[in-house]
PDB file of C-alpha atoms in Angstrom:
ATOM      1  CA  MET L   1      -7.174 113.649 -21.477  1.00  0.00           C
ATOM      2  CA  VAL L   2      -5.924 111.800 -18.409  1.00  0.00           C
ATOM      3  CA  ARG L   3      -4.939 108.107 -18.548  1.00  0.00           C
ATOM      4  CA  VAL L   4      -6.097 106.300 -15.397  1.00  0.00           C
ATOM      5  CA  VAL L   5      -5.711 102.906 -13.731  1.00  0.00           C
ATOM      6  CA  ILE L   6      -8.447 102.133 -11.190  1.00  0.00           C
ATOM      7  CA  ALA L   7      -7.911  99.692  -8.319  1.00  0.00           C
ATOM      8  CA  GLU L   8     -11.149  98.834  -6.518  1.00  0.00           C
ATOM      9  CA  ASP L   9     -12.375  95.385  -5.465  1.00  0.00           C
ATOM     10  CA  SER L  10     -16.042  96.361  -5.771  1.00  0.00           C
ATOM     11  CA  VAL L  11     -16.845  95.774  -9.438  1.00  0.00           C
ATOM     12  CA  LEU L  12     -19.869  98.057  -9.210  1.00  0.00           C
ATOM     13  CA  LEU L  13     -17.857 100.977  -7.840  1.00  0.00           C
ATOM     14  CA  ARG L  14     -14.996 100.327 -10.248  1.00  0.00           C
ATOM     15  CA  GLU L  15     -17.357 100.467 -13.204  1.00  0.00           C
ATOM     16  CA  GLY L  16     -18.980 103.579 -11.766  1.00  0.00           C
ATOM     17  CA  LEU L  17     -15.646 105.387 -11.460  1.00  0.00           C
ATOM     18  CA  THR L  18     -14.770 104.307 -14.989  1.00  0.00           C
ATOM     19  CA  ARG L  19     -18.027 105.751 -16.310  1.00  0.00           C
ATOM     20  CA  LEU L  20     -17.537 109.047 -14.445  1.00  0.00           C
ATOM     21  CA  LEU L  21     -14.106 109.532 -15.953  1.00  0.00           C
ATOM     22  CA  THR L  22     -14.777 108.339 -19.498  1.00  0.00           C
ATOM     23  CA  ASP L  23     -17.928 110.463 -19.738  1.00  0.00           C
ATOM     24  CA  ARG L  24     -15.670 113.487 -19.178  1.00  0.00           C
ATOM     25  CA  GLY L  25     -13.166 112.576 -21.851  1.00  0.00           C
ATOM     26  CA  HIS L  26     -10.585 110.681 -19.845  1.00  0.00           C
ATOM     27  CA  GLU L  27      -9.279 107.177 -20.541  1.00  0.00           C
ATOM     28  CA  VAL L  28      -9.349 104.316 -18.042  1.00  0.00           C
ATOM     29  CA  VAL L  29      -6.588 102.060 -19.362  1.00  0.00           C
ATOM     30  CA  ALA L  30      -7.118  99.304 -16.767  1.00  0.00           C
ATOM     31  CA  GLY L  31      -9.263  98.285 -13.817  1.00  0.00           C
ATOM     32  CA  VAL L  32      -8.038  95.830 -11.179  1.00  0.00           C
ATOM     33  CA  GLY L  33      -9.341  94.391  -7.910  1.00  0.00           C
ATOM     34  CA  ASP L  34      -6.312  94.059  -5.615  1.00  0.00           C
ATOM     35  CA  GLY L  35      -2.976  95.649  -4.730  1.00  0.00           C
ATOM     36  CA  GLU L  36      -0.746  93.054  -6.396  1.00  0.00           C
ATOM     37  CA  ALA L  37      -2.646  93.390  -9.660  1.00  0.00           C
ATOM     38  CA  LEU L  38      -2.319  97.174  -9.427  1.00  0.00           C
ATOM     39  CA  ILE L  39       1.472  97.043  -9.113  1.00  0.00           C
ATOM     40  CA  LYS L  40       1.799  94.448 -11.890  1.00  0.00           C
ATOM     41  CA  THR L  41      -0.482  96.390 -14.234  1.00  0.00           C
ATOM     42  CA  VAL L  42       1.355  99.682 -13.778  1.00  0.00           C
ATOM     43  CA  THR L  43       4.739  97.938 -14.125  1.00  0.00           C
ATOM     44  CA  ASP L  44       3.649  96.182 -17.325  1.00  0.00           C
ATOM     45  CA  LEU L  45       2.255  99.379 -18.817  1.00  0.00           C
ATOM     46  CA  ASP L  46       5.476 101.212 -17.981  1.00  0.00           C
ATOM     47  CA  SER L  47       7.568  98.505 -19.676  1.00  0.00           C
ATOM     48  CA  GLN L  48       5.477  99.076 -22.799  1.00  0.00           C
ATOM     49  CA  GLY L  49       6.097 102.812 -22.633  1.00  0.00           C
ATOM     50  CA  GLU L  50       2.485 103.445 -21.650  1.00  0.00           C
ATOM     51  CA  LEU L  51       2.764 104.487 -17.998  1.00  0.00           C
ATOM     52  CA  PRO L  52      -0.612 105.916 -16.895  1.00  0.00           C
ATOM     53  CA  ASP L  53      -0.901 109.461 -15.598  1.00  0.00           C
ATOM     54  CA  VAL L  54      -2.615 108.563 -12.347  1.00  0.00           C
ATOM     55  CA  VAL L  55      -3.755 105.650 -10.208  1.00  0.00           C
ATOM     56  CA  VAL L  56      -7.037 105.776  -8.299  1.00  0.00           C
ATOM     57  CA  THR L  57      -7.079 103.139  -5.579  1.00  0.00           C
ATOM     58  CA  ASP L  58      -9.077 102.061  -2.554  1.00  0.00           C
ATOM     59  CA  VAL L  59      -7.167 101.864   0.751  1.00  0.00           C
ATOM     60  CA  ARG L  60      -8.518  98.417   1.661  1.00  0.00           C
ATOM     61  CA  MET L  61      -8.462  95.570  -0.845  1.00  0.00           C
ATOM     62  CA  PRO L  62      -8.122  91.771  -0.950  1.00  0.00           C
ATOM     63  CA  PRO L  63      -6.894  89.513   0.414  1.00  0.00           C
ATOM     64  CA  THR L  64      -7.025  90.940   3.965  1.00  0.00           C
ATOM     65  CA  HIS L  65      -8.976  94.139   3.271  1.00  0.00           C
ATOM     66  CA  THR L  66      -6.642  96.152   5.507  1.00  0.00           C
ATOM     67  CA  ASP L  67      -4.000  98.279   3.808  1.00  0.00           C
ATOM     68  CA  GLU L  68      -3.183  96.514   0.513  1.00  0.00           C
ATOM     69  CA  GLY L  69      -4.295  99.435  -1.620  1.00  0.00           C
ATOM     70  CA  VAL L  70      -2.363 102.153   0.179  1.00  0.00           C
ATOM     71  CA  ARG L  71       0.751  99.966   0.446  1.00  0.00           C
ATOM     72  CA  ALA L  72       0.625  99.469  -3.312  1.00  0.00           C
ATOM     73  CA  ALA L  73       0.200 103.226  -3.754  1.00  0.00           C
ATOM     74  CA  VAL L  74       3.222 103.986  -1.562  1.00  0.00           C
ATOM     75  CA  GLN L  75       5.315 101.440  -3.468  1.00  0.00           C
ATOM     76  CA  LEU L  76       4.270 102.880  -6.822  1.00  0.00           C
ATOM     77  CA  ARG L  77       5.142 106.413  -5.707  1.00  0.00           C
ATOM     78  CA  LYS L  78       8.649 105.202  -4.911  1.00  0.00           C
ATOM     79  CA  SER L  79       9.156 103.224  -8.109  1.00  0.00           C
ATOM     80  CA  HIS L  80       7.380 105.708 -10.419  1.00  0.00           C
ATOM     81  CA  PRO L  81       7.906 109.228  -8.972  1.00  0.00           C
ATOM     82  CA  GLY L  82       6.020 110.891 -11.822  1.00  0.00           C
ATOM     83  CA  LEU L  83       2.877 108.817 -11.306  1.00  0.00           C
ATOM     84  CA  GLY L  84      -0.059 110.575  -9.665  1.00  0.00           C
ATOM     85  CA  VAL L  85      -1.804 108.642  -6.888  1.00  0.00           C
ATOM     86  CA  LEU L  86      -5.309 109.284  -5.585  1.00  0.00           C
ATOM     87  CA  VAL L  87      -6.431 107.126  -2.652  1.00  0.00           C
ATOM     88  CA  LEU L  88     -10.080 106.641  -1.716  1.00  0.00           C
ATOM     89  CA  SER L  89     -11.281 105.576   1.721  1.00  0.00           C
ATOM     90  CA  HIS L  90     -14.578 105.221   3.589  1.00  0.00           C
ATOM     91  CA  TYR L  91     -13.168 107.191   6.524  1.00  0.00           C
ATOM     92  CA  VAL L  92     -10.003 109.034   7.526  1.00  0.00           C
ATOM     93  CA  GLU L  93      -7.123 106.740   8.452  1.00  0.00           C
ATOM     94  CA  GLU L  94      -4.373 109.054   9.658  1.00  0.00           C
ATOM     95  CA  ARG L  95      -1.576 106.502   9.547  1.00  0.00           C
ATOM     96  CA  TYR L  96      -2.190 105.735   5.895  1.00  0.00           C
ATOM     97  CA  ALA L  97      -2.595 109.402   4.968  1.00  0.00           C
ATOM     98  CA  THR L  98       0.676 110.247   6.701  1.00  0.00           C
ATOM     99  CA  GLU L  99       2.498 107.361   5.042  1.00  0.00           C
ATOM    100  CA  LEU L 100       1.221 108.399   1.633  1.00  0.00           C
ATOM    101  CA  LEU L 101       2.277 112.017   2.142  1.00  0.00           C
ATOM    102  CA  ALA L 102       5.703 111.147   3.535  1.00  0.00           C
ATOM    103  CA  GLY L 103       8.466 112.813   1.571  1.00  0.00           C
ATOM    104  CA  SER L 104       6.324 114.882  -0.788  1.00  0.00           C
ATOM    105  CA  SER L 105       2.692 115.777  -1.277  1.00  0.00           C
ATOM    106  CA  ARG L 106       3.196 116.477  -4.992  1.00  0.00           C
ATOM    107  CA  GLY L 107       0.897 114.434  -7.215  1.00  0.00           C
ATOM    108  CA  VAL L 108      -0.984 112.796  -4.370  1.00  0.00           C
ATOM    109  CA  GLY L 109      -4.574 112.800  -3.166  1.00  0.00           C
ATOM    110  CA  TYR L 110      -6.595 111.264  -0.331  1.00  0.00           C
ATOM    111  CA  LEU L 111     -10.373 111.558  -0.540  1.00  0.00           C
ATOM    112  CA  LEU L 112     -13.271 110.041   1.324  1.00  0.00           C
ATOM    113  CA  LYS L 113     -15.494 107.973  -0.929  1.00  0.00           C
ATOM    114  CA  ASP L 114     -18.419 110.263  -0.157  1.00  0.00           C
ATOM    115  CA  ARG L 115     -16.689 112.873  -2.328  1.00  0.00           C
ATOM    116  CA  VAL L 116     -17.104 110.673  -5.395  1.00  0.00           C
ATOM    117  CA  ALA L 117     -20.794 111.580  -5.340  1.00  0.00           C
ATOM    118  CA  GLU L 118     -19.691 115.154  -6.027  1.00  0.00           C
ATOM    119  CA  VAL L 119     -18.700 114.232  -9.566  1.00  0.00           C
ATOM    120  CA  SER L 120     -17.044 117.471 -10.633  1.00  0.00           C
ATOM    121  CA  GLU L 121     -14.997 117.630  -7.421  1.00  0.00           C
ATOM    122  CA  PHE L 122     -13.815 114.049  -7.870  1.00  0.00           C
ATOM    123  CA  VAL L 123     -12.862 114.440 -11.534  1.00  0.00           C
ATOM    124  CA  ASN L 124     -11.109 117.730 -10.804  1.00  0.00           C
ATOM    125  CA  ALA L 125      -9.153 115.986  -8.045  1.00  0.00           C
ATOM    126  CA  VAL L 126      -7.996 113.296 -10.478  1.00  0.00           C
ATOM    127  CA  VAL L 127      -6.828 115.932 -12.957  1.00  0.00           C
ATOM    128  CA  ARG L 128      -5.148 118.033 -10.252  1.00  0.00           C
ATOM    129  CA  VAL L 129      -3.172 115.053  -8.940  1.00  0.00           C
ATOM    130  CA  THR L 130      -2.154 114.179 -12.499  1.00  0.00           C
ATOM    131  CA  GLN L 131      -0.745 117.669 -12.907  1.00  0.00           C
ATOM    132  CA  GLY L 132       1.355 117.333  -9.773  1.00  0.00           C
ATOM    133  CA  GLY L 133      -1.082 119.016  -7.424  1.00  0.00           C
ATOM    134  CA  THR L 134      -2.547 117.810  -4.149  1.00  0.00           C
ATOM    135  CA  ALA L 135      -6.119 116.759  -3.438  1.00  0.00           C
ATOM    136  CA  LEU L 136      -6.758 116.218   0.268  1.00  0.00           C
ATOM    137  CA  ASP L 137     -10.197 115.731   1.746  1.00  0.00           C
ATOM    138  CA  PRO L 138     -11.046 118.489   4.272  1.00  0.00           C
ATOM    139  CA  GLU L 139     -11.595 115.794   6.917  1.00  0.00           C
ATOM    140  CA  VAL L 140      -8.093 114.446   6.326  1.00  0.00           C
ATOM    141  CA  VAL L 141      -6.597 117.924   6.688  1.00  0.00           C
ATOM    142  CA  ALA L 142      -8.560 118.598   9.876  1.00  0.00           C
ATOM    143  CA  GLN L 143      -7.401 115.384  11.562  1.00  0.00           C
ATOM    144  CA  LEU L 144      -3.765 115.718  10.501  1.00  0.00           C
ATOM    145  CA  LEU L 145      -3.635 119.314  11.713  1.00  0.00           C
ATOM    146  CA  GLY L 146      -5.258 118.298  14.982  1.00  0.00           C
ATOM    147  CA  ARG L 147      -2.639 115.626  15.555  1.00  0.00           C
ATOM    148  CA  SER L 148       0.142 118.072  14.688  1.00  0.00           C
ATOM    149  CA  ARG L 149      -1.134 120.501  17.299  1.00  0.00           C
ATOM    150  CA  LYS L 150      -1.001 117.772  19.958  1.00  0.00           C
ATOM    151  CA  GLN L 151       2.534 116.870  18.966  1.00  0.00           C
ATOM    152  CA  ASP L 152       3.605 120.536  18.968  1.00  0.00           C
ATOM    153  CA  VAL L 153       2.388 120.913  22.548  1.00  0.00           C
ATOM    154  CA  LEU L 154       4.481 118.000  23.775  1.00  0.00           C
ATOM    155  CA  ALA L 155       7.418 119.146  21.663  1.00  0.00           C
ATOM    156  CA  GLY L 156       7.770 122.057  24.100  1.00  0.00           C
ATOM    157  CA  LEU L 157       8.645 119.685  26.939  1.00  0.00           C
ATOM    158  CA  THR L 158      12.198 118.771  27.817  1.00  0.00           C
ATOM    159  CA  PRO L 159      13.210 115.090  27.635  1.00  0.00           C
ATOM    160  CA  ARG L 160      13.080 114.882  31.451  1.00  0.00           C
ATOM    161  CA  GLU L 161       9.632 116.514  31.546  1.00  0.00           C
ATOM    162  CA  ARG L 162       8.351 114.028  28.966  1.00  0.00           C
ATOM    163  CA  GLU L 163       9.757 111.219  31.105  1.00  0.00           C
ATOM    164  CA  VAL L 164       8.010 112.576  34.189  1.00  0.00           C
ATOM    165  CA  LEU L 165       4.751 112.989  32.286  1.00  0.00           C
ATOM    166  CA  GLY L 166       5.020 109.418  31.013  1.00  0.00           C
ATOM    167  CA  LEU L 167       5.372 108.159  34.584  1.00  0.00           C
ATOM    168  CA  MET L 168       2.400 110.308  35.618  1.00  0.00           C
ATOM    169  CA  ALA L 169       0.411 108.606  32.851  1.00  0.00           C
ATOM    170  CA  GLU L 170       1.278 105.270  34.454  1.00  0.00           C
ATOM    171  CA  GLY L 171      -0.483 106.479  37.589  1.00  0.00           C
ATOM    172  CA  ARG L 172       2.637 106.976  39.710  1.00  0.00           C
ATOM    173  CA  THR L 173       2.724 109.392  42.634  1.00  0.00           C
ATOM    174  CA  ASN L 174       5.341 112.121  42.960  1.00  0.00           C
ATOM    175  CA  SER L 175       7.256 110.026  45.480  1.00  0.00           C
ATOM    176  CA  ALA L 176       7.211 106.995  43.171  1.00  0.00           C
ATOM    177  CA  ILE L 177       8.435 109.127  40.278  1.00  0.00           C
ATOM    178  CA  ALA L 178      11.238 110.507  42.444  1.00  0.00           C
ATOM    179  CA  ARG L 179      12.351 106.987  43.372  1.00  0.00           C
ATOM    180  CA  GLN L 180      12.209 105.840  39.754  1.00  0.00           C
ATOM    181  CA  LEU L 181      14.310 108.773  38.514  1.00  0.00           C
ATOM    182  CA  VAL L 182      16.529 108.884  41.604  1.00  0.00           C
ATOM    183  CA  VAL L 183      15.794 112.562  42.271  1.00  0.00           C
ATOM    184  CA  SER L 184      14.246 114.493  45.127  1.00  0.00           C
ATOM    185  CA  ASN L 185      10.530 115.031  45.583  1.00  0.00           C
ATOM    186  CA  GLY L 186      11.191 118.744  45.127  1.00  0.00           C
ATOM    187  CA  ALA L 187      12.762 118.128  41.728  1.00  0.00           C
ATOM    188  CA  VAL L 188       9.732 116.128  40.620  1.00  0.00           C
ATOM    189  CA  GLU L 189       7.381 118.869  41.822  1.00  0.00           C
ATOM    190  CA  LYS L 190       9.381 121.413  39.843  1.00  0.00           C
ATOM    191  CA  HIS L 191       9.217 119.289  36.694  1.00  0.00           C
ATOM    192  CA  ILE L 192       5.458 118.838  37.086  1.00  0.00           C
ATOM    193  CA  SER L 193       4.996 122.571  37.641  1.00  0.00           C
ATOM    194  CA  ASN L 194       6.915 123.214  34.396  1.00  0.00           C
ATOM    195  CA  ILE L 195       4.806 120.624  32.571  1.00  0.00           C
ATOM    196  CA  PHE L 196       1.596 122.360  33.646  1.00  0.00           C
ATOM    197  CA  LEU L 197       3.028 125.695  32.526  1.00  0.00           C
ATOM    198  CA  ARG L 198       4.152 124.447  29.105  1.00  0.00           C
ATOM    199  CA  LEU L 199       0.815 122.698  28.495  1.00  0.00           C
ATOM    200  CA  GLY L 200      -1.090 125.871  29.393  1.00  0.00           C
ATOM    201  CA  LEU L 201      -2.794 124.369  32.445  1.00  0.00           C
ATOM    202  CA  SER L 202      -3.485 127.177  34.916  1.00  0.00           C
ATOM    203  CA  ARG L 203      -3.443 126.889  38.728  1.00  0.00           C
ATOM    204  CA  SER L 204      -7.214 127.376  38.748  1.00  0.00           C
ATOM    205  CA  GLY L 205      -7.501 123.852  37.428  1.00  0.00           C
ATOM    206  CA  GLY L 206      -6.452 122.461  40.816  1.00  0.00           C
ATOM    207  CA  ASP L 207      -5.921 118.706  40.942  1.00  0.00           C
ATOM    208  CA  HIS L 208      -7.578 118.400  37.543  1.00  0.00           C
ATOM    209  CA  ARG L 209      -4.391 119.737  35.980  1.00  0.00           C
ATOM    210  CA  ARG L 210      -2.692 116.392  36.565  1.00  0.00           C
ATOM    211  CA  VAL L 211      -5.532 114.556  34.833  1.00  0.00           C
ATOM    212  CA  LEU L 212      -5.543 117.006  31.919  1.00  0.00           C
ATOM    213  CA  ALA L 213      -1.779 116.722  31.533  1.00  0.00           C
ATOM    214  CA  VAL L 214      -2.009 112.926  31.390  1.00  0.00           C
ATOM    215  CA  LEU L 215      -4.879 113.075  28.881  1.00  0.00           C
ATOM    216  CA  THR L 216      -2.822 115.381  26.659  1.00  0.00           C
ATOM    217  CA  TYR L 217       0.040 112.886  26.786  1.00  0.00           C
ATOM    218  CA  LEU L 218      -2.192 109.914  25.970  1.00  0.00           C
ATOM    219  CA  ASN L 219      -4.005 111.736  23.145  1.00  0.00           C
ATOM    220  CA  SER L 220      -0.707 112.585  21.479  1.00  0.00           C
TER     221      SER L 220
END
């Protein structure tokens, strides 16, 4: 049996999650509607020697409906390292997923709310997080890996090449870049040639290579 605290401002969804878990033999020890109440509830339970096994929380909750839920989750992971945390969201928010996973992915989950409809998958995710495992929605994984690939591409550039590419993204010509960096036009051309090479942009791309290089920089 897993002991759960649910944080969800929609009473209907909160009651639904409670029913899903209790019907499968787990215990929902508390249900709250905002981030502050979540932190207070877990803290109070811990002081009574009844720390729950896992928290299931929405990303967005009152009062601003932005990031109260995930901020509470991050705080609880720091203050209660053994507490499992499963975050639910309507869509993938990379910044919040990254913040939640910072340091360690042990005992953490991030699922889209659509997955709750797949009851067995949701309940298994709760149990897995409780046991120290990870439960990441496939969409979350796909987006985080995609961002990592973009960063890895730019990681191959030297500091000077990144600086040149940044100036290219500002729409500056080679001559303007040379004046800004106090180098020759030839040096700038060499840096740009190296940038194209490192980003895998072939000569067949012609002038489009400059546009593609800038887009890669902006998308990173």
